Tab-separated table of C-alpha atoms in Angstrom:
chain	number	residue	atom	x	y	z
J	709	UNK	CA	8.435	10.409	-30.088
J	710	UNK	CA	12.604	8.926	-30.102
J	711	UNK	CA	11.876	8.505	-26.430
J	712	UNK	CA	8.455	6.446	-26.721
J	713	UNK	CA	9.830	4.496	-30.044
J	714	UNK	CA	13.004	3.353	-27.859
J	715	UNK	CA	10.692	2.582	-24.824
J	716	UNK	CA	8.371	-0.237	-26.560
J	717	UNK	CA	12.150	-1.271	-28.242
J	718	UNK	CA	13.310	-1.960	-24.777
J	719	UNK	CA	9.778	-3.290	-23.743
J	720	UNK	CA	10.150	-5.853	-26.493
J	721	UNK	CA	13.790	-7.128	-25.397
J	722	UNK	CA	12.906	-7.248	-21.773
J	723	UNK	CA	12.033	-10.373	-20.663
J	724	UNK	CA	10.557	-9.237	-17.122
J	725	UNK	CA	7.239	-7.889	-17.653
J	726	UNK	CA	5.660	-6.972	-14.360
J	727	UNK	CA	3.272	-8.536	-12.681
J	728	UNK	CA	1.298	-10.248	-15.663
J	729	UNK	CA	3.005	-11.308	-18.571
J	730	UNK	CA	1.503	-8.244	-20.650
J	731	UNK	CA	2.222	-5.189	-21.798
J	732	UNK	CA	0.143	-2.315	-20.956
J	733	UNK	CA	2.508	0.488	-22.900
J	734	UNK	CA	0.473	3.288	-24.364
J	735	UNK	CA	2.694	5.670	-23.430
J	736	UNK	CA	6.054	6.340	-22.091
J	737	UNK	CA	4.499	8.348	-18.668
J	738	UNK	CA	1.559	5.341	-18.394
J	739	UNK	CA	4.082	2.617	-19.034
J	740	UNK	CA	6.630	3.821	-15.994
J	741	UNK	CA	3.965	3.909	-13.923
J	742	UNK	CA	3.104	0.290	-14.689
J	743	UNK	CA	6.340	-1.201	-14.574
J	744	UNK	CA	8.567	0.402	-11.779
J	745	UNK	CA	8.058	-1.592	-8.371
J	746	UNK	CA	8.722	1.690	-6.523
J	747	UNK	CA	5.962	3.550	-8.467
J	748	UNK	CA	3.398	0.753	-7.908
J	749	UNK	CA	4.396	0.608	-3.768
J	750	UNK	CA	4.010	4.180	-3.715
J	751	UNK	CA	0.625	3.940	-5.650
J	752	UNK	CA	-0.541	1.295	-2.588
J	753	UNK	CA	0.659	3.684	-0.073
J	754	UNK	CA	-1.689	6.275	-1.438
J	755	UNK	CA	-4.629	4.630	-2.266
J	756	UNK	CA	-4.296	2.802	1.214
J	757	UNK	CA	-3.442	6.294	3.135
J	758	UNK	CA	-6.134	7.889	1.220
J	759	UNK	CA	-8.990	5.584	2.630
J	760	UNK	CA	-7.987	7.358	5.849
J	761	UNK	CA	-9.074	10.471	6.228
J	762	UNK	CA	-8.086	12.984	9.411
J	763	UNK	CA	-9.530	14.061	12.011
J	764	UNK	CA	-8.990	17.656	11.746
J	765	UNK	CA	-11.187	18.540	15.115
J	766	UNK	CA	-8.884	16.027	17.080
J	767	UNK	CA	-5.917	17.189	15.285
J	768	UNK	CA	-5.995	20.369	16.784
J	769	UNK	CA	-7.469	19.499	20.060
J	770	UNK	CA	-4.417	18.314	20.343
J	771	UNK	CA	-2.406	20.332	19.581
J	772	UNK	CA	-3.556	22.870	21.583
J	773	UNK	CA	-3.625	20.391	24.687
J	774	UNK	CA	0.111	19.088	24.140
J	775	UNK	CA	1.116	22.281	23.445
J	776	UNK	CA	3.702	23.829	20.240
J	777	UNK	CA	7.016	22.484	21.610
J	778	UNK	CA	5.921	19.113	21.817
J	779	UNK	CA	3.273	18.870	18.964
J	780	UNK	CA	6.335	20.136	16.766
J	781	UNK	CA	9.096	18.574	17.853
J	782	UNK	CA	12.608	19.117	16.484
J	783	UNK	CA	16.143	17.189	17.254
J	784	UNK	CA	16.281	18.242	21.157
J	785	UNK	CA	12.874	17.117	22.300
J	786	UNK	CA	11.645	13.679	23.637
J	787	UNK	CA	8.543	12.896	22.228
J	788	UNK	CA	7.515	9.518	24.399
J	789	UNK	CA	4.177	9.889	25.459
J	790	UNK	CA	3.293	12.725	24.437
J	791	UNK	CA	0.443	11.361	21.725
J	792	UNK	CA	-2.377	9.088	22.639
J	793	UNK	CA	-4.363	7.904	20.170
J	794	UNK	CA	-8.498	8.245	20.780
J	795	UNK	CA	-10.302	5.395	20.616
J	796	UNK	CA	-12.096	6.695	17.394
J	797	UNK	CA	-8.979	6.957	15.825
J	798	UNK	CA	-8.596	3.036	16.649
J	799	UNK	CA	-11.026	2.006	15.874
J	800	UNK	CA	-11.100	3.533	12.584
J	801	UNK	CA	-7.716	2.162	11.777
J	802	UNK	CA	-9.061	-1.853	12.786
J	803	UNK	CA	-11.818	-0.976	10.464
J	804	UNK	CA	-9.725	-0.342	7.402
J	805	UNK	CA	-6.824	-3.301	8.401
J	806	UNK	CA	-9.813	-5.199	8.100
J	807	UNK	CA	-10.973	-4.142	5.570
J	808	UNK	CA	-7.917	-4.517	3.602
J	809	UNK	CA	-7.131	-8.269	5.148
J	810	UNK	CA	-10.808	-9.212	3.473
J	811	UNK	CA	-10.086	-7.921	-0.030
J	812	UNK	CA	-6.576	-9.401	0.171
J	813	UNK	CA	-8.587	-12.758	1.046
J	814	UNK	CA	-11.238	-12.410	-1.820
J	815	UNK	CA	-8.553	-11.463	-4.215
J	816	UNK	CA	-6.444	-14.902	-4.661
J	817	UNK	CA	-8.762	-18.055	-6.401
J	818	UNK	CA	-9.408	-21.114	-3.904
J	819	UNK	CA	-8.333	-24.359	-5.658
J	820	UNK	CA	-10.365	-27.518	-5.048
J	821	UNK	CA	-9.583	-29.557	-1.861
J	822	UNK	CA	-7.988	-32.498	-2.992
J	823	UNK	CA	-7.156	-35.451	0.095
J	824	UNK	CA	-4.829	-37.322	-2.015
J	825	UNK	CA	-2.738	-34.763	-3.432
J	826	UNK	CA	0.788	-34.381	-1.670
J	827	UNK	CA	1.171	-31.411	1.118
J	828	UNK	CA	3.160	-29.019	-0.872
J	829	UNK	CA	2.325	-25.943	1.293
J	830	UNK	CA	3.074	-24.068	4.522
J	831	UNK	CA	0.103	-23.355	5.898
J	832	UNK	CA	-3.817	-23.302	4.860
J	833	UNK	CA	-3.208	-19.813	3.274
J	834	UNK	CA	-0.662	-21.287	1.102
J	835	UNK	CA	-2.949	-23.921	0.080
């Protein structure tokens, strides 16, 4: 309870607050979660490595052709060319880069195409 009460304290001094302006606290656990940039990377990494799933028939296919020494490498053992992707696996992986590239293109608003207004941008992305 001292630890939440001093949390929303803080929250209320801060001036940063994230990504929107508001503040989500509810609690102390929910509210580092929201806040720390770390947390919210490693909350994309998951969601985005959990869209993949293995292949756990290819997996140890492999394994068993490339054999123990080189499908468990340590510090002594060179490791180039010893994996080659399927073209499954590939293809699965353009699929969800895709994927990803057209919900990162739905997800920013498209503001009206003005001719007369100055060029004030990069490229058409930065529009």
């Amino acid at each position: 309870l001292a630890e939440r009460k001093e949390f929303i304290k803080r929250k209320k001094h801060n001036p940063d607050k994230g990504f929107s302006g508001k503040i989500f606290t509810i609690t102390l656990k929910t509210a580092l979660k929201i806040y720390d940039y770390e947390a919210m990377t490693l909350r994309q990494y998951d969601r985005l490595s959990g869209n993949i799933k293995p292949d756990m028939k290819s997996y140890e296919k492999m394994r068993d052709i490339v054999g123990a020494d080189q499908f468990y490498p340590s510090a002594n053992t060179l490791i180039t060319g010893s994996h080659y992707p399927t073209d499954a696996a590939m293809e699965k992986l353009a699929e969800d880069i895709n994927a990803q590239q057209k919900k990162r293109e739905q997800y920013h608003r498209r503001r009206m195409f003005d001719p007369d207004a100055p060029i004030d941008y990069i490229n058409e992305r930065n529009r």
